[in-house]
C-alpha positions as a printed Julia matrix, in Angstrom:
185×3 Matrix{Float64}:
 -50.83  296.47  -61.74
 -48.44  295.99  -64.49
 -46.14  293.97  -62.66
 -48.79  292.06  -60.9
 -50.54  290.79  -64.11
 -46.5   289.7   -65.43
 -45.95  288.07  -61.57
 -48.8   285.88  -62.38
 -48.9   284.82  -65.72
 -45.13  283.67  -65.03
 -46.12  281.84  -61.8
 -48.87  279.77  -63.42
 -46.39  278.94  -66.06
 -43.79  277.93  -64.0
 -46.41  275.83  -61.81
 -46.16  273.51  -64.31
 -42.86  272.18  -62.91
 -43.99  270.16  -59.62
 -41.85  267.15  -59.13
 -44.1   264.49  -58.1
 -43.67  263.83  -54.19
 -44.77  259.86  -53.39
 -41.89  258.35  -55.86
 -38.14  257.59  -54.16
 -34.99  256.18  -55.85
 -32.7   253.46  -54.34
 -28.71  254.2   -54.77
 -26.07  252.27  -54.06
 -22.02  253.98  -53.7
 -19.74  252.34  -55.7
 -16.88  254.17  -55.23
 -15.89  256.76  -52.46
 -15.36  260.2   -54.02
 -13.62  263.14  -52.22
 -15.91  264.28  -49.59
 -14.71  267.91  -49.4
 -17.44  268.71  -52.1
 -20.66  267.51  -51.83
 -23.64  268.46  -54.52
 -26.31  270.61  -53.81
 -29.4   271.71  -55.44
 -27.84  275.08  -57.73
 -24.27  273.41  -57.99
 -23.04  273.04  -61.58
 -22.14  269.23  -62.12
 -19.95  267.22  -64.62
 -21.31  263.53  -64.59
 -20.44  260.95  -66.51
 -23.46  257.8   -66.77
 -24.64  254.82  -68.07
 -28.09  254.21  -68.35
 -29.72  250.7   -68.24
 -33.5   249.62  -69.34
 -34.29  246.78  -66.66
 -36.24  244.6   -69.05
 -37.72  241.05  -68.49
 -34.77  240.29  -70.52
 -31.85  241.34  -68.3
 -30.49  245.01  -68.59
 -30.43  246.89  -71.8
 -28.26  250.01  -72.03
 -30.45  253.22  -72.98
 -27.84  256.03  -72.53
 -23.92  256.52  -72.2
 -21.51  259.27  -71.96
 -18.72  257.35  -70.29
 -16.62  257.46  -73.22
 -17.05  260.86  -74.41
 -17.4   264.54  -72.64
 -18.68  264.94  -69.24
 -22.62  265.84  -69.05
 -22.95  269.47  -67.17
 -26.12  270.38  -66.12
 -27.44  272.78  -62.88
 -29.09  270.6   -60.0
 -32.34  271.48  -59.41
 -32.92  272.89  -62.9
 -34.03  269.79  -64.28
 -32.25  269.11  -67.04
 -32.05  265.59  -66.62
 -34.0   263.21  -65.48
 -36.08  263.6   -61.45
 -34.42  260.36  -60.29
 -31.41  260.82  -61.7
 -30.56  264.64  -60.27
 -32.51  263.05  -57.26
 -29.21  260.64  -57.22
 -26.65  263.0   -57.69
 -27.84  265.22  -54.93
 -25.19  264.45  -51.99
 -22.67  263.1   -53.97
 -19.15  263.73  -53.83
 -16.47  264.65  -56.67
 -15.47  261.24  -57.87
 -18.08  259.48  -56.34
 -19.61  256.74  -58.48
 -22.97  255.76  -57.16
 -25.85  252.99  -58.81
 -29.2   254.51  -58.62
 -32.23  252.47  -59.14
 -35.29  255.2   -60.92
 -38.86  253.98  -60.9
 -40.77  254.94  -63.78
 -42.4   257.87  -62.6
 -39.42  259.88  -62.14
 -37.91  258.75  -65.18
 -39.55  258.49  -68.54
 -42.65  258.27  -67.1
 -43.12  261.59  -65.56
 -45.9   263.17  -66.7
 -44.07  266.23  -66.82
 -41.16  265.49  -69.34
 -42.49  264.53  -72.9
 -39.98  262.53  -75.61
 -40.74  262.07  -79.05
 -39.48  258.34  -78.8
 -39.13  257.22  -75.21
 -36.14  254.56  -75.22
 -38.18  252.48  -73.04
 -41.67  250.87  -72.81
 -44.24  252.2   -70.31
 -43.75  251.72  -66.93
 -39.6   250.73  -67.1
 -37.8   251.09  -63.99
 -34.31  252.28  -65.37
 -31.06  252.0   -63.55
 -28.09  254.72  -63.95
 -24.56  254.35  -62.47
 -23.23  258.26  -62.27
 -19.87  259.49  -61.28
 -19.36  263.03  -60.44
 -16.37  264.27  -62.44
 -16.03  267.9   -61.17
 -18.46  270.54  -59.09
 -18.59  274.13  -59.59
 -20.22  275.48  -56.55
 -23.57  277.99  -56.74
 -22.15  281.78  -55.63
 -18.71  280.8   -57.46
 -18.18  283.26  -59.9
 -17.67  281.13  -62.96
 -20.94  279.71  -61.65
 -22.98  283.06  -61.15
 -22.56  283.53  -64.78
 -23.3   280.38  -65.91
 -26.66  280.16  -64.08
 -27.45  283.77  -65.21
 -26.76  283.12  -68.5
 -28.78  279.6   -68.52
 -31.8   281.26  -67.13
 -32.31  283.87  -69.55
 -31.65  281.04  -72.53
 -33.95  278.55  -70.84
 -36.89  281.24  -69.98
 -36.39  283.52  -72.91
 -39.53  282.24  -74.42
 -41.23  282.53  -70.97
 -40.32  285.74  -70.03
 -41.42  286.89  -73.89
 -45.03  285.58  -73.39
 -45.04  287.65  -69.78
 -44.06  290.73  -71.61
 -46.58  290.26  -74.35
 -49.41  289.75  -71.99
 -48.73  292.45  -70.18
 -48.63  295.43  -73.4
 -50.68  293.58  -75.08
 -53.65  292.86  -72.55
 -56.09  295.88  -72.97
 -55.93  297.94  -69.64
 -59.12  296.72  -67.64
 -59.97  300.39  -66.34
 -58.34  303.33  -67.18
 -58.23  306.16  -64.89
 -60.06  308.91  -65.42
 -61.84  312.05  -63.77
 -65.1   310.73  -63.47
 -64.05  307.06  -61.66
 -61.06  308.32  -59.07
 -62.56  308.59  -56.03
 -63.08  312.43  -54.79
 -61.12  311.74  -51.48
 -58.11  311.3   -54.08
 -58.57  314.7   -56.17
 -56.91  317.5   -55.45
């Protein structure tokens, strides 16, 4: 069917998205945050970081934000690094935590690609977050958000589904002479 055919060109596309499974982060909390809100996968987040390279050299910062607008991004969406939404899941509004990333869930995940990596191959990288603000999935503000994140992040997907589908000839069209005779009437 129609639908079939869309259903699985968008799942093979969207296998493509595996986080690997074998890697873990360490954290470390250094501050207590206001445990009435806790982060969950779907949650919108406001974070503000600082990342560090750990080189031979001593740390190297790679990233910052501190000083300017808080990052927002979806948990579970991916939008920013695997260790580091791996980090922020749990954490409470105002919590600051450390959290160690090895390389595989940070620029070496064979699932993000950079033009210019800010790191050599195989850096462990170190991020201290603090959660500035949570906007929890089902909210309203948040239902929109989401909805309107999707369609700009899959637009391109969702496209390429509808393509294939009117553009792929039909395999067998139905006709007289190949329905079966229990089904004419």
């Amino acid at each position: 069917s129609t639908w079939g055919r869309m259903l699985t060109v968008v799942l093979l596309c969207l296998a493509h998205f595996k986080e690997p499974s074998k890697a873990n982060i360490e954290t470390k909390i250094i501050a207590e945050g206001d445990c009435k809100t806790v982060c969950v996968n779907g949650d919108t987040v406001h974070i503000t970081h600082k990342g560090y390279w750990m080189s031979k050299n001593g740390p190297v910062l790679i990233d910052s934000n501190i000083e300017g607008q808080p990052l927002e991004l979806v948990l579970g969406r991916h939008q920013v690094l695997l260790g580091m939404e791996k980090g922020i899941v749990g954490m409470c509004v105002g919590e600051t935590r450390r959290v160690v990333i090895p390389p595989e869930l940070a620029f070496d995940n064979p699932q993000l690609h950079f033009a210019k990596k800010p790191v050599e191959n195989g850096a462990t990288v170190m991020y201290e977050i603090t959660v500035v603000d949570v906007e929890k999935s089902g909210s309203a503000s948040s239902i929109f958000k989401t909805a309107k994140n999707v369609l700009l992040d899959t637009w391109p997907l969702i496209a390429f589904a509808v393509a294939a589908v009117l553009l792929v000839p039909k395999l067998r069209t139905p006709t007289k002479k190949n329905i079966p005779k229990k089904l004419k009437k």
